[in-house]
Structures are given as structure tokens and as C-alpha cells.
XYZ file of C-alpha atoms in Angstrom:
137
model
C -11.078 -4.440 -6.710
C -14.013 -2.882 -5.349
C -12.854 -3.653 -1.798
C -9.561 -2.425 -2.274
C -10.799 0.776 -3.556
C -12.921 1.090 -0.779
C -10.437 0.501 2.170
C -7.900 2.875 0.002
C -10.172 5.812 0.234
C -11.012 5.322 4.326
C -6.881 4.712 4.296
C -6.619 8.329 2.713
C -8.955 9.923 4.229
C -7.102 8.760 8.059
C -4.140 9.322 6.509
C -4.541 13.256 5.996
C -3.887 13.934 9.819
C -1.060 11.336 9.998
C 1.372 13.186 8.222
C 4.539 14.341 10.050
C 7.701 16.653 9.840
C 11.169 15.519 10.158
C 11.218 16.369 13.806
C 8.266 14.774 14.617
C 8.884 11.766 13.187
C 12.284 12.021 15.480
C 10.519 12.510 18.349
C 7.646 10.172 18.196
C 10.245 7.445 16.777
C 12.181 7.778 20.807
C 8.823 7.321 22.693
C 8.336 3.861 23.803
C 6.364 1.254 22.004
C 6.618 2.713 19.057
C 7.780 0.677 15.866
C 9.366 2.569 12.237
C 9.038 0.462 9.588
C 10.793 -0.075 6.697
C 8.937 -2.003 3.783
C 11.782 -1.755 1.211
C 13.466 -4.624 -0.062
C 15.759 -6.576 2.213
C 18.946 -5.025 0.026
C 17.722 -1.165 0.308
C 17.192 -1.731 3.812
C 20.831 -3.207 4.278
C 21.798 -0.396 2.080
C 20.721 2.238 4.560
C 17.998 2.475 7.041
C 16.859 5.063 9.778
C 18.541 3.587 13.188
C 16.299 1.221 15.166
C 13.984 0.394 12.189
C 12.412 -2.914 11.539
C 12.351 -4.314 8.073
C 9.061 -6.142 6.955
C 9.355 -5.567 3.357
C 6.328 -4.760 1.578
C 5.829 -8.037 -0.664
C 5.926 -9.794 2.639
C 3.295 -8.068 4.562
C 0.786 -10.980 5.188
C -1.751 -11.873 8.028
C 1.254 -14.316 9.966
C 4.331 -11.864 9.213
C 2.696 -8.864 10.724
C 1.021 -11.248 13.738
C 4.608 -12.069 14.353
C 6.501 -8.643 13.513
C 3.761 -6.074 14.922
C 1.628 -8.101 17.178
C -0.277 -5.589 19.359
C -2.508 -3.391 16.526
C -2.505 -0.606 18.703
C 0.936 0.551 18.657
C 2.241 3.695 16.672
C 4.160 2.943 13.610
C 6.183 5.321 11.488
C 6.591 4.151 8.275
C 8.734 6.025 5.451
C 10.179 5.170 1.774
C 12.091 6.321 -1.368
C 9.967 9.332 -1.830
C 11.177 11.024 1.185
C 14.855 11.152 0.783
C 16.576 12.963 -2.464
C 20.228 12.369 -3.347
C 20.159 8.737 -2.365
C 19.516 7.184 -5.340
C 21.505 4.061 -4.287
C 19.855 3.423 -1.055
C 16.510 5.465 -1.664
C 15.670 5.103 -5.494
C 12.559 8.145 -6.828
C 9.241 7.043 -7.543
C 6.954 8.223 -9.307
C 4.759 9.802 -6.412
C 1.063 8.503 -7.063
C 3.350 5.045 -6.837
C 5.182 5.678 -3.480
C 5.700 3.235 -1.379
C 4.840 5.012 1.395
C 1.176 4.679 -0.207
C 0.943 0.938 -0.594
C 2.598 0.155 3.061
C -0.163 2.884 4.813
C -2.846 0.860 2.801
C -2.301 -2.160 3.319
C -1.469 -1.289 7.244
C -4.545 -0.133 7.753
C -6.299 -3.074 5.764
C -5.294 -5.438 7.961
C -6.482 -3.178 11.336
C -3.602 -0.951 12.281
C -4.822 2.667 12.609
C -1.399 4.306 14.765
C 0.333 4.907 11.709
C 1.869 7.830 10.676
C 4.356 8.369 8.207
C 7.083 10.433 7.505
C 6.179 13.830 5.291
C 8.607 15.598 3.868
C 11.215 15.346 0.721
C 14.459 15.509 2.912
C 17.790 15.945 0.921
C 19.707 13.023 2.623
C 23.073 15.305 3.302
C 20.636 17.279 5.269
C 18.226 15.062 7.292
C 19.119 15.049 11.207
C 17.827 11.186 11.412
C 20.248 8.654 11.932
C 21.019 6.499 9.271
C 22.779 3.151 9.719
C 23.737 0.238 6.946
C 24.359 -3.689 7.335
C 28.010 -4.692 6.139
């Protein structure tokens, strides 16, 4: 536990400048060599996902599955969850927001040596949001 606390706080404390709007998280997602991941369940992902993103879901993050899904550490990631899209209950169920996935993925990211993450900021009413959205039949 101790540990974990630890690397949590130095994962806050990066994470404070790694917060981005809608349109940034557009733009940075079309610049090469960068990866948006998704970390909810196989099904939500299916469900709906933003375009292009790669699902590693979160009980699956491990030493090998990253290795093999994000190999270089260096590259930017944009990660988002639940908490950011309202009126997609289906797809995007609430959280409470201390428990947000969004949280546990940027944590655990950085535990295991990723530092180009950045995730997504706001609480986008999904009728509204200009990302594109795609599902698996």
C-alpha cells in the first residue's frame, strides 16, 4: 500500500498539466505515433468507442500486455472513460468521480514508466461531442 500511495501522488501531481479539452484531445489524437486508449471492458468498448482507439482494458493492464500493446514508453497516449461522456449510460455508465476510471488507467500508466499521457478533460454531453464515435456489430 505504501508504494501505491506513493506512485499515486507523483501520478497526480504529473497529471495536473496533462489535462486536455475536447479539441485538443482531437488534435493530438491525428498526430502520428500517438495511441488513445480505451481501458473499459471489452463489451463497452464494442458498445462505442472514439474512432481509431485501442482497447487494453483496465483489469488486463500487466507488464506483457502493455510490452505487446504499447511497446515504445515514450509515445503520447490519450486515455478517456465513463466520466467524460453524459447521456450514454449504455455505452459510458457514471462513476462516482474519486472512482473514475480515468484515475486508475493514468496510475497505473505511469507505474509501469509511461509519462506521455494525457487524458481527456471535460464532461462532454455525447449528442454534443465533435469526436467520432464508432461501435463493433
Amino acid at each position: 500500500m505504501p508504494g501505491y500511495l506513493q506512485v499515486s501522488r507523483e501520478a497526480a501531481e504529473h497529471r495536473e498539466s496533462r489535462l486536455v479539452s475536447e479539441q485538443e484531445f482531437m488534435r493530438m489524437s491525428r498526430e502520428p505515433g500517438t495511441v488513445v486508449l480505451d481501458a473499459r471492458s471489452r463489451e463497452k468498448f464494442d458498445e462505442l468507442h472514439i474512432k481509431g482507439a485501442l482497447s487494453l482494458p483496465f483489469p488486463d493492464i500487466a507488464i506483457e500486455s502493455l510490452r505487446a500493446a504499447i511497446p515504445d514508453k515514450g509515445v503520447r497516449i490519450l486515455i478517456y472513460c465513463n466520466n467524460n461522456f453524459a447521456n450514454a449510460e449504455g455505452p459510458f455508465p457514471a462513476k462516482i468521480a474519486r472512482a473514475s476510471l480515468n484515475l486508475s488507467t493514468y496510475i497505473a500508466l505511469y507505474s509501469y514508466g509511461y509519462r506521455n499521457v494525457y487524458e481527456l478533460e471535460p464532461l462532454i454531453d455525447l449528442k454534443a461531442s465533435k469526436l467520432p464515435f464508432v461501435s463493433r456489430p
